[in-house]
mmCIF file of C-alpha atoms and ligand atoms in Angstrom:
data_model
loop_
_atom_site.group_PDB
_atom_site.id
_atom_site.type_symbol
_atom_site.label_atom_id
_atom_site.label_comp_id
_atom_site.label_asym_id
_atom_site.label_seq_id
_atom_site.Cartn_x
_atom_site.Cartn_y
_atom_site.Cartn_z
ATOM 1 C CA UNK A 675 92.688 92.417 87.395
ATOM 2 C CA UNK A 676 95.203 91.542 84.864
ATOM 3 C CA UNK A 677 93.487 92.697 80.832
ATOM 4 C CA UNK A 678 90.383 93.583 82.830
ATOM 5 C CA UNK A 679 88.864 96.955 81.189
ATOM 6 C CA UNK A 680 88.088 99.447 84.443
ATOM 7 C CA UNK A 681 86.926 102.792 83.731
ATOM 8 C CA UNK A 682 87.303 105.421 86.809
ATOM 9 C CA UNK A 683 85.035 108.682 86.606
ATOM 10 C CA UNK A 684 86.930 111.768 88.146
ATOM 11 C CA UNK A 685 90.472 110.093 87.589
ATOM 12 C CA UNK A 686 91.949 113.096 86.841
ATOM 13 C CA UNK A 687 92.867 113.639 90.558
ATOM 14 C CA UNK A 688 93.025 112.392 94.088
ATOM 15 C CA UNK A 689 91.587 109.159 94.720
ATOM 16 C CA UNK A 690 90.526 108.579 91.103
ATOM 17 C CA UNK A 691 94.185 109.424 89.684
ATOM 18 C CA UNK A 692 95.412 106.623 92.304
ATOM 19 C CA UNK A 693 92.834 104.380 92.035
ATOM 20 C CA UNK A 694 93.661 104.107 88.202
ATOM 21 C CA UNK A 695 97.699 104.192 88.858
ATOM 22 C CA UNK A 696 97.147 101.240 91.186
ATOM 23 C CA UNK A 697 94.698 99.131 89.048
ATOM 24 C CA UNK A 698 97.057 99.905 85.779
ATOM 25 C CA UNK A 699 99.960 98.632 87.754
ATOM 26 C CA UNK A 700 98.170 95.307 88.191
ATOM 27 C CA UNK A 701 97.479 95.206 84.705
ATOM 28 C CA UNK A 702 94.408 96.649 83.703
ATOM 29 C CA UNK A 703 93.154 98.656 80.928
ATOM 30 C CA UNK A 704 91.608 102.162 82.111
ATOM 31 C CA UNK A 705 89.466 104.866 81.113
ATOM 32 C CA UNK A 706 89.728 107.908 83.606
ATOM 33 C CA UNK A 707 86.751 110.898 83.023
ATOM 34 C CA UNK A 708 86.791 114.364 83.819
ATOM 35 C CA UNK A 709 85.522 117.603 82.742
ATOM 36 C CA UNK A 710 88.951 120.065 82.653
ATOM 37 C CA UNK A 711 90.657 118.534 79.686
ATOM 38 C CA UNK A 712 93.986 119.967 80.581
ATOM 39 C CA UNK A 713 93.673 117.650 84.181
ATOM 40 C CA UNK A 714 92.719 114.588 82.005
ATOM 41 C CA UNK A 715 95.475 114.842 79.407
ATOM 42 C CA UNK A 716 98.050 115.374 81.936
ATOM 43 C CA UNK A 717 96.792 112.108 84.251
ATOM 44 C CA UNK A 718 96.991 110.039 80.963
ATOM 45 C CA UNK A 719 100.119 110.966 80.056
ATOM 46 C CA UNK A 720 101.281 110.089 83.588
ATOM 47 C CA UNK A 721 99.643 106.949 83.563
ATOM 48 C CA UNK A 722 101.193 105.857 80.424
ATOM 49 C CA UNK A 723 104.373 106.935 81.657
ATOM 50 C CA UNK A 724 104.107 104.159 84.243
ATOM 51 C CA UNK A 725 103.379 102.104 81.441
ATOM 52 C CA UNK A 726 100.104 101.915 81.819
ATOM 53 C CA UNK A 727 96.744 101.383 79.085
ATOM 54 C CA UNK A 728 95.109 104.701 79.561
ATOM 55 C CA UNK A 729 92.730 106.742 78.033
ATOM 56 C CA UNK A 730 90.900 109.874 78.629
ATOM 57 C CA UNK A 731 87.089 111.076 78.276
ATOM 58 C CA UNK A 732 86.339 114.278 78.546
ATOM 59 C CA UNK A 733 82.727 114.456 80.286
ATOM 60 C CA UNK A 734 80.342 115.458 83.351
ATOM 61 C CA UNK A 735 79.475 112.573 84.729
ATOM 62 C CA UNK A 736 75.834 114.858 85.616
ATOM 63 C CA UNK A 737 74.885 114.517 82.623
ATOM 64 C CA UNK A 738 73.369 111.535 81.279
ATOM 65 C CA UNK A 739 73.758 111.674 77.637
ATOM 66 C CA UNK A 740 78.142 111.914 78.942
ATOM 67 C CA UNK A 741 78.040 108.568 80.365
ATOM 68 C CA UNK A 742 76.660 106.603 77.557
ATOM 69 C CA UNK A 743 78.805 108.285 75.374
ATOM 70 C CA UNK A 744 81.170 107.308 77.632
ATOM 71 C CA UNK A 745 80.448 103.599 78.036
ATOM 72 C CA UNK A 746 80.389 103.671 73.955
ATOM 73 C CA UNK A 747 83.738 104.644 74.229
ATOM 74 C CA UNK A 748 85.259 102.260 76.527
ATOM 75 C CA UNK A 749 83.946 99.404 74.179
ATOM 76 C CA UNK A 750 84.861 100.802 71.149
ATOM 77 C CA UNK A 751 88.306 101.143 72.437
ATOM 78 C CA UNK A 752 88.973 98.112 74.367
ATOM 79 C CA UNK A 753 86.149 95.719 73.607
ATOM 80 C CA UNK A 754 84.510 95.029 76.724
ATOM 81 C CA UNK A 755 83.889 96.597 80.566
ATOM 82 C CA UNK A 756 84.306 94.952 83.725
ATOM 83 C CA UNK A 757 84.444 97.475 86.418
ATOM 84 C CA UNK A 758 83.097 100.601 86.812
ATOM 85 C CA UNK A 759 84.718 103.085 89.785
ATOM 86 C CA UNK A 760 81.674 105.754 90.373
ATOM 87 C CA UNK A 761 84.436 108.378 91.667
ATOM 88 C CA UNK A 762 83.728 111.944 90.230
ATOM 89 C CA UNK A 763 82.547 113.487 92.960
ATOM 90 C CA UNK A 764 82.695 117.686 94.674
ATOM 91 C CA UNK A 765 81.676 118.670 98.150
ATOM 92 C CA UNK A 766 80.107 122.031 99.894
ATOM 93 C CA UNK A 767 80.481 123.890 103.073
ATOM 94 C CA UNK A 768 77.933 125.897 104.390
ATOM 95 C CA UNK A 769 75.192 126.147 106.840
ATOM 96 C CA UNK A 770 72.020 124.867 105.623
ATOM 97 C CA UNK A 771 69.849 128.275 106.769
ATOM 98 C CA UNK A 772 72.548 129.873 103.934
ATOM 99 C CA UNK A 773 73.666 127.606 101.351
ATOM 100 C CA UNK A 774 71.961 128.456 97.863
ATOM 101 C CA UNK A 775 69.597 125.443 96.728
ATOM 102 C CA UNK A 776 71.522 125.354 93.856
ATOM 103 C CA UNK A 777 74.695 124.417 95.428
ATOM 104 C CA UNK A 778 73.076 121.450 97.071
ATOM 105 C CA UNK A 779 70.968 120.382 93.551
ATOM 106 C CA UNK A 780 74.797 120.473 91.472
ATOM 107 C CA UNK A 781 76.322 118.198 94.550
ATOM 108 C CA UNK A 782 73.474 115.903 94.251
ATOM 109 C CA UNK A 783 73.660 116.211 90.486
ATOM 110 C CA UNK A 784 77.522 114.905 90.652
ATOM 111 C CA UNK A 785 77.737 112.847 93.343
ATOM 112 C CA UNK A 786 74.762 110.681 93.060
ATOM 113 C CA UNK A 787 72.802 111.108 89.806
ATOM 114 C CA UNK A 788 76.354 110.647 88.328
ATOM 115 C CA UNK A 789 77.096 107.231 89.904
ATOM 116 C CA UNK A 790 73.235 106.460 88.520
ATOM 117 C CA UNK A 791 74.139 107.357 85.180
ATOM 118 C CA UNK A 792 77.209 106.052 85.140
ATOM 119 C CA UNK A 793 76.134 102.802 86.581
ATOM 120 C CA UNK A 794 73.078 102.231 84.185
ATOM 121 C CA UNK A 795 75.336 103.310 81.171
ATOM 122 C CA UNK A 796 77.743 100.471 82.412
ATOM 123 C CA UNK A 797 75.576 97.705 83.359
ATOM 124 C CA UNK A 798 74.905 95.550 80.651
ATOM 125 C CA UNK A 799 78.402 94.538 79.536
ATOM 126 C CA UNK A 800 79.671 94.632 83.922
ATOM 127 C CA UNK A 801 76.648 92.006 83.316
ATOM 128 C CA UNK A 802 77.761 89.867 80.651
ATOM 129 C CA UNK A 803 81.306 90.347 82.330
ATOM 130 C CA UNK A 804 79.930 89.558 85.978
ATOM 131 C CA UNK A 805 82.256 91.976 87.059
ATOM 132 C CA UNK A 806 82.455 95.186 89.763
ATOM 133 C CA UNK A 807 81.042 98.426 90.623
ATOM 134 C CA UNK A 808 82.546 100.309 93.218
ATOM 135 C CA UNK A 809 81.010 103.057 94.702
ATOM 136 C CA UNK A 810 82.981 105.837 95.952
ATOM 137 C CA UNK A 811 81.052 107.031 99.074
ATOM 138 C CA UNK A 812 82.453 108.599 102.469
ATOM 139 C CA UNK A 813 81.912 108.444 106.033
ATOM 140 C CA UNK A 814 79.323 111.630 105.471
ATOM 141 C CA UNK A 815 77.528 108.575 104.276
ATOM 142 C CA UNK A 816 76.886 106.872 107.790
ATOM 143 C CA UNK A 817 77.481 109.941 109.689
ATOM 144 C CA UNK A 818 76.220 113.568 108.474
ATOM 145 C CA UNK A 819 78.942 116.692 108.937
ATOM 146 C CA UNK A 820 77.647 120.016 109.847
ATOM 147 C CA UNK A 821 78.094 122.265 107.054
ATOM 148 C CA UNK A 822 78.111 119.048 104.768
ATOM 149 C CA UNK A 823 74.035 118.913 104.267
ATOM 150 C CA UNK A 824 74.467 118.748 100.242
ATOM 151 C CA UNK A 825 77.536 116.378 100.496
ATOM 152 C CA UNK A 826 76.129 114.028 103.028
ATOM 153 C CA UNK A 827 72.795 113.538 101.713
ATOM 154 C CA UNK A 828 74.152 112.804 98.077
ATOM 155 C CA UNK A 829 76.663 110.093 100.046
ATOM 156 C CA UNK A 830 73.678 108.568 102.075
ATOM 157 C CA UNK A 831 71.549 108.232 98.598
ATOM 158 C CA UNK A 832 74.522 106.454 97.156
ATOM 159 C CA UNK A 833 74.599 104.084 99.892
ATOM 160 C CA UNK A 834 71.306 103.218 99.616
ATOM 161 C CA UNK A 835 71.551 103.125 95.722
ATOM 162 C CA UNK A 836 74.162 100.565 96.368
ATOM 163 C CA UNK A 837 72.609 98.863 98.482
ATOM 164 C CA UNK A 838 69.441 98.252 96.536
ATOM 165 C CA UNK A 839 71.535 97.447 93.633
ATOM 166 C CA UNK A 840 73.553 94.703 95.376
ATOM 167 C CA UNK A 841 70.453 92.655 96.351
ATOM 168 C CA UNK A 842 68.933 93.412 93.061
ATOM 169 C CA UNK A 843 72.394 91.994 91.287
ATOM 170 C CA UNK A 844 72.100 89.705 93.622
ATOM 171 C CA UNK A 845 72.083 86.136 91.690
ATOM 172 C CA UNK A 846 73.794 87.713 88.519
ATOM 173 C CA UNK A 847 77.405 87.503 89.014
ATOM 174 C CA UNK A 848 77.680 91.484 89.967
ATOM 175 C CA UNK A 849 79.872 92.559 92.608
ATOM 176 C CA UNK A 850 78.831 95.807 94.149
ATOM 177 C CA UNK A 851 81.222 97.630 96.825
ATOM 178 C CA UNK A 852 80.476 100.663 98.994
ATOM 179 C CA UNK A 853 83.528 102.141 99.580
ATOM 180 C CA UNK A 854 83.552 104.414 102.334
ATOM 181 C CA UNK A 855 87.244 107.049 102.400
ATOM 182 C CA UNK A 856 87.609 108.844 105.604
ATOM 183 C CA UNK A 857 89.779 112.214 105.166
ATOM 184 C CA UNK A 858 92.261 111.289 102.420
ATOM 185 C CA UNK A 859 94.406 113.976 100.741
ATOM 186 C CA UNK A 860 93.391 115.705 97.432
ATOM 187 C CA UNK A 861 91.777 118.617 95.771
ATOM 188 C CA UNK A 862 88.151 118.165 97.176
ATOM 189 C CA UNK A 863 88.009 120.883 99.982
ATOM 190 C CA UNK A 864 89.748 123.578 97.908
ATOM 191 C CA UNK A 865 87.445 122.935 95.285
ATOM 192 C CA UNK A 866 84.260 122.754 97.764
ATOM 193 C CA UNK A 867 81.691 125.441 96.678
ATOM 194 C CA UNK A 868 80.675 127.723 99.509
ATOM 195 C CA UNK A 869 77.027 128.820 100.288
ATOM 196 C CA UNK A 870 76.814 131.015 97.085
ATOM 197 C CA UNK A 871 78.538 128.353 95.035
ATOM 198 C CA UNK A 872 81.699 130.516 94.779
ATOM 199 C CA UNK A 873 84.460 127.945 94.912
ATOM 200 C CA UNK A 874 86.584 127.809 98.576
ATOM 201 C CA UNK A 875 90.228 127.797 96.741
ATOM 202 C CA UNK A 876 91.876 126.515 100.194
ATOM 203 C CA UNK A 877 91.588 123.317 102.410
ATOM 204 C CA UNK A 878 90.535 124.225 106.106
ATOM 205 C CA UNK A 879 92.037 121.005 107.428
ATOM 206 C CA UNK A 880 95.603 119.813 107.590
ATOM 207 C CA UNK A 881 95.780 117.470 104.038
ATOM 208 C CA UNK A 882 99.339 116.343 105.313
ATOM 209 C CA UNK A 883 98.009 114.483 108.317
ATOM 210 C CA UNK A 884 95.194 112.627 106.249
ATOM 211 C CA UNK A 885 95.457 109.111 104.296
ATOM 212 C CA UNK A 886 97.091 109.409 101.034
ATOM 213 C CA UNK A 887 95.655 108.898 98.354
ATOM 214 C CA UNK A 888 97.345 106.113 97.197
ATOM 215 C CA UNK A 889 96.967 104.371 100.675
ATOM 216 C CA UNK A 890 93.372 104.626 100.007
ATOM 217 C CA UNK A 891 93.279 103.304 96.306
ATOM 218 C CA UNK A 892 94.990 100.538 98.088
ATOM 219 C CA UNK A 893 92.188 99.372 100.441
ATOM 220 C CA UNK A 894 89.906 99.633 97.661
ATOM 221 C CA UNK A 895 91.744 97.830 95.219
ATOM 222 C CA UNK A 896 92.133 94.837 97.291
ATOM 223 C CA UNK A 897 87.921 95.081 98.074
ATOM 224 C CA UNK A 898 87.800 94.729 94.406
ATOM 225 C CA UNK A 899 89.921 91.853 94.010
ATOM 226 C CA UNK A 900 88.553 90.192 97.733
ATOM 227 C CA UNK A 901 84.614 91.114 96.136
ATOM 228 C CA UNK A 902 83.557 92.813 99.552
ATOM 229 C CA UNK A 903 80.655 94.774 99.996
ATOM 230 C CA UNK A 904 81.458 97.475 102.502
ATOM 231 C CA UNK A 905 84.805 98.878 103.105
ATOM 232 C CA UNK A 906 85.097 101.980 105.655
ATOM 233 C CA UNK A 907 88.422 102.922 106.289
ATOM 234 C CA UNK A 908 90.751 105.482 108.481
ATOM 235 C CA UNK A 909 90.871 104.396 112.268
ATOM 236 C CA UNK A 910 88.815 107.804 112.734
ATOM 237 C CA UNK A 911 86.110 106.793 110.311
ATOM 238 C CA UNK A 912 85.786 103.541 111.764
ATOM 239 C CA UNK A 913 85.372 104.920 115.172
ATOM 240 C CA UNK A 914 82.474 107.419 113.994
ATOM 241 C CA UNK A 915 80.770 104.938 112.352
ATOM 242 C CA UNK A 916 80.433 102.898 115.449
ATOM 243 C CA UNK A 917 79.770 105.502 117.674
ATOM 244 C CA UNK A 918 77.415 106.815 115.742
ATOM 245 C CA UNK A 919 75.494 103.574 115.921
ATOM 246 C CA UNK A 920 75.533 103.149 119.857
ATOM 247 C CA UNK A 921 75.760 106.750 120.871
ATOM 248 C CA UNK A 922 74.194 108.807 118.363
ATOM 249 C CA UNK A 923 73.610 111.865 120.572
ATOM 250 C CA UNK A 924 77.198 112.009 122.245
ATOM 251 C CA UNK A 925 78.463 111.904 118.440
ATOM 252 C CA UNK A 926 76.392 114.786 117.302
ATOM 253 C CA UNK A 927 78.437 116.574 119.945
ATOM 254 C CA UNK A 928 82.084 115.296 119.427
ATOM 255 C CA UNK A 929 81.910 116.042 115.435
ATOM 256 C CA UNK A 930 79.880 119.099 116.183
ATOM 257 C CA UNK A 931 83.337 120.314 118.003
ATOM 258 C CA UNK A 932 85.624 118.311 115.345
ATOM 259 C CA UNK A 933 84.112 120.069 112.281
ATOM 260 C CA UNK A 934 83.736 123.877 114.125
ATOM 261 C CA UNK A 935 87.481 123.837 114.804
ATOM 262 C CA UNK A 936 88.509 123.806 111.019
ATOM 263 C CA UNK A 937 89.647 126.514 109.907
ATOM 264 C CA UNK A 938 86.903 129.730 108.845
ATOM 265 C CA UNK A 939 84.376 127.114 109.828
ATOM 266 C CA UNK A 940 80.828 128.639 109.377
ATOM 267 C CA UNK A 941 79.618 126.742 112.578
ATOM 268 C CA UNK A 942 78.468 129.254 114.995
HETATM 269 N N1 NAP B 1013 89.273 113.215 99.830
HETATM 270 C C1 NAP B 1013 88.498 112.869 100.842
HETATM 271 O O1 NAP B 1013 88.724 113.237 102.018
HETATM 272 C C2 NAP B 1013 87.309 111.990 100.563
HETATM 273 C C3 NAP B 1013 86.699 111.348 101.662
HETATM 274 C C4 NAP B 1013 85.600 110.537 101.421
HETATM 275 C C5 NAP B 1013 85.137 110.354 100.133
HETATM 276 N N2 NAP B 1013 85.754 110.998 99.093
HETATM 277 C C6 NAP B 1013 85.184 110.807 97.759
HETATM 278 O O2 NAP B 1013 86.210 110.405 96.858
HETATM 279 C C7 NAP B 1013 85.827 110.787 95.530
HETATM 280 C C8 NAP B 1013 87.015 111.449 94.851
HETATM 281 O O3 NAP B 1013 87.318 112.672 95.525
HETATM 282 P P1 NAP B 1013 88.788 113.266 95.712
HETATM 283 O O4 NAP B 1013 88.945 113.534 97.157
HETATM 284 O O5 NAP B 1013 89.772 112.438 95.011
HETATM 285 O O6 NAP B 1013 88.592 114.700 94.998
HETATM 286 P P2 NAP B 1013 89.406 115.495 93.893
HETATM 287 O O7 NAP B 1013 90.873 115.417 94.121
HETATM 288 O O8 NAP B 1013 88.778 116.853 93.863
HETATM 289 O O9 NAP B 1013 89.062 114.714 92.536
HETATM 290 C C9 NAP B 1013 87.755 114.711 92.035
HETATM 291 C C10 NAP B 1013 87.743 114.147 90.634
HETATM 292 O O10 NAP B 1013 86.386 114.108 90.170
HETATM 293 C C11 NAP B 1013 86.295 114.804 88.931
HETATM 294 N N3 NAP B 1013 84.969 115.388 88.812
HETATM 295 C C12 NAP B 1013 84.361 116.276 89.619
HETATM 296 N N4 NAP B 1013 83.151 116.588 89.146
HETATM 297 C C13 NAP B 1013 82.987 115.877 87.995
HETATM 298 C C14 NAP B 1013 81.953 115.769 87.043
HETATM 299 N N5 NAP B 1013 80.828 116.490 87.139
HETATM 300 N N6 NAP B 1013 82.117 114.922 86.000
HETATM 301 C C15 NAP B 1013 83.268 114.203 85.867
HETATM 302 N N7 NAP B 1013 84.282 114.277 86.733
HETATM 303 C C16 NAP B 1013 84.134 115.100 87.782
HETATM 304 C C17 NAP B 1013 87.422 115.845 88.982
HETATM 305 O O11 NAP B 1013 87.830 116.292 87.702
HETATM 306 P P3 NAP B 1013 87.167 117.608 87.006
HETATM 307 O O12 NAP B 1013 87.053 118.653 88.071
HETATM 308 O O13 NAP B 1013 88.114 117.956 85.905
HETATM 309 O O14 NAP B 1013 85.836 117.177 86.480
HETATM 310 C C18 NAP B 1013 88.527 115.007 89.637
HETATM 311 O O15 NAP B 1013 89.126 114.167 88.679
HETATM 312 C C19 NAP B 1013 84.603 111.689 95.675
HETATM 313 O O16 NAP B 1013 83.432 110.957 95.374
HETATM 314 C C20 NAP B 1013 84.626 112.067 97.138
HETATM 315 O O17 NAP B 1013 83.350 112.378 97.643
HETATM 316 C C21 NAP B 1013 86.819 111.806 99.279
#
């Protein structure tokens, strides 16, 4: 990865902010994205305090016009890219008879017209560069989470983006990852947006027991270098994923009574 140009959308926190410590420590060049510009400038300066090449770009990755700007950017600055990280991502929690449609459309919006945009913006020079994209998923992308409706769909449609795009790639030199977290610590569930789109403010699960971050950025940095195509990780998320697969009906109950014990859950 050494002089490789990777840009990272949402690497202003969590799994973004480690995915781009990790990747600068091997000796890449990054671009992180984000839309509080506080966040970003703070993230850059850490990452250049490491001794890293970073830069910021302030954008919503929902909005088309951002990432080509965005790709622009990167090239202008450091010449070239050769991986793109689709990251930037929120989540929900509500019950689908409550959550406002708009809720669901802005997850959707983020999570997977965002890795579209960001990925089409990107493509020609990852081309000419036959190198990566990764694309951040979750295990609400193999197995849906009550409450999750907005967050899991958006994380299926990315799988099957990335799947279609892997075959289509197929005999140009692209490597395409899914990579699949399982509960890792970070900001997402206090900034989930509740059924009205009100934001939640608090995590209803223990973050200390979860992956770290950096654990995760791990695993996916060595995908990248390795050029797999899947990558699910957390014993937990394994297990669901298989179970899922051979006893779909017995795993509607078990996550049922996994996701109802968080805390305020609005399963009944
Ligand atoms: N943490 C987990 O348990 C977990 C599990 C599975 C998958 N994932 C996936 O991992 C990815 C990263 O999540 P995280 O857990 O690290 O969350 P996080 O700590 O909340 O970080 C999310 C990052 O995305 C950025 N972002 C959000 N909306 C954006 C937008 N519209 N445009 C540009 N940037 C945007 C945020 O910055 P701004 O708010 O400033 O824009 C922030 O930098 C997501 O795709 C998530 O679905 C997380």
């Amino acid at each position: 990865m050494k002089n490789k140009v990777v840009i990272i959308t949402g690497g202003s926190s969590g799994i973004g902010k480690a995915l781009a410590e990790v990747f600068g420590k091997n000796g890449s060049k990054i671009m992180i994205t984000g839309r509080h510009a506080g966040d970003l400038a703070q993230a850059v300066a850490d990452l250049k305090a490491d001794g890293i090449e970073a830069v910021g770009f302030n954008g919503d990755v929902s909005l088309e016009s951002d990432n080509q700007k965005m790709a622009g950017e990167a090239i202008r600055i450091f010449g070239r890219i050769d991986v793109l990280i689709a990251n930037a991502g929120i989540t929900m929690r509500a019950l689908f008879e409550e959550v406002n449609m708009a809720v669901v459309r802005k997850v959707m919006d983020i999570n997977f017209f965002g890795a579209l945009y960001a990925t089409q913006a990107c493509l020609p020079e990852i081309k000419k560069n036959k190198g990566s994209i990764i694309g951040i998923s979750s295990i609400a992308g193999f197995r849906g989470l009550p409450a999750r409706t907005g967050y899991s769909a958006s994380k299926f449609a990315l799988n099957g983006f990335l799947e279609v795009l892997r075959t289509e790639l197929l005999h140009e030199g692209v490597h395409v990852l899914t990579a699949s977290p399982g509960f890792t610590a970070s900001n997402i569930r206090k900034r989930a947006l509740t059924k009205d789109g009100s934001v939640q403010g608090e995590s209803p699960r223990d973050e200390q027991s979860m992956m770290t971050a950096e654990a995760c950025a791990q695993h996916i940095y060595r995908a990248t270098v390795k050029r797999k195509t899947i990558l699910i990780l957390t014993t937990q998320g394994k297990f669901t994923v298989w179970l899922n697969k051979w006893f779909p009906s017995l795993t509607d109950r078990l996550v049922y009574g996994v996701m109802a014990k968080e805390a305020n859950a609005p399963l009944r």
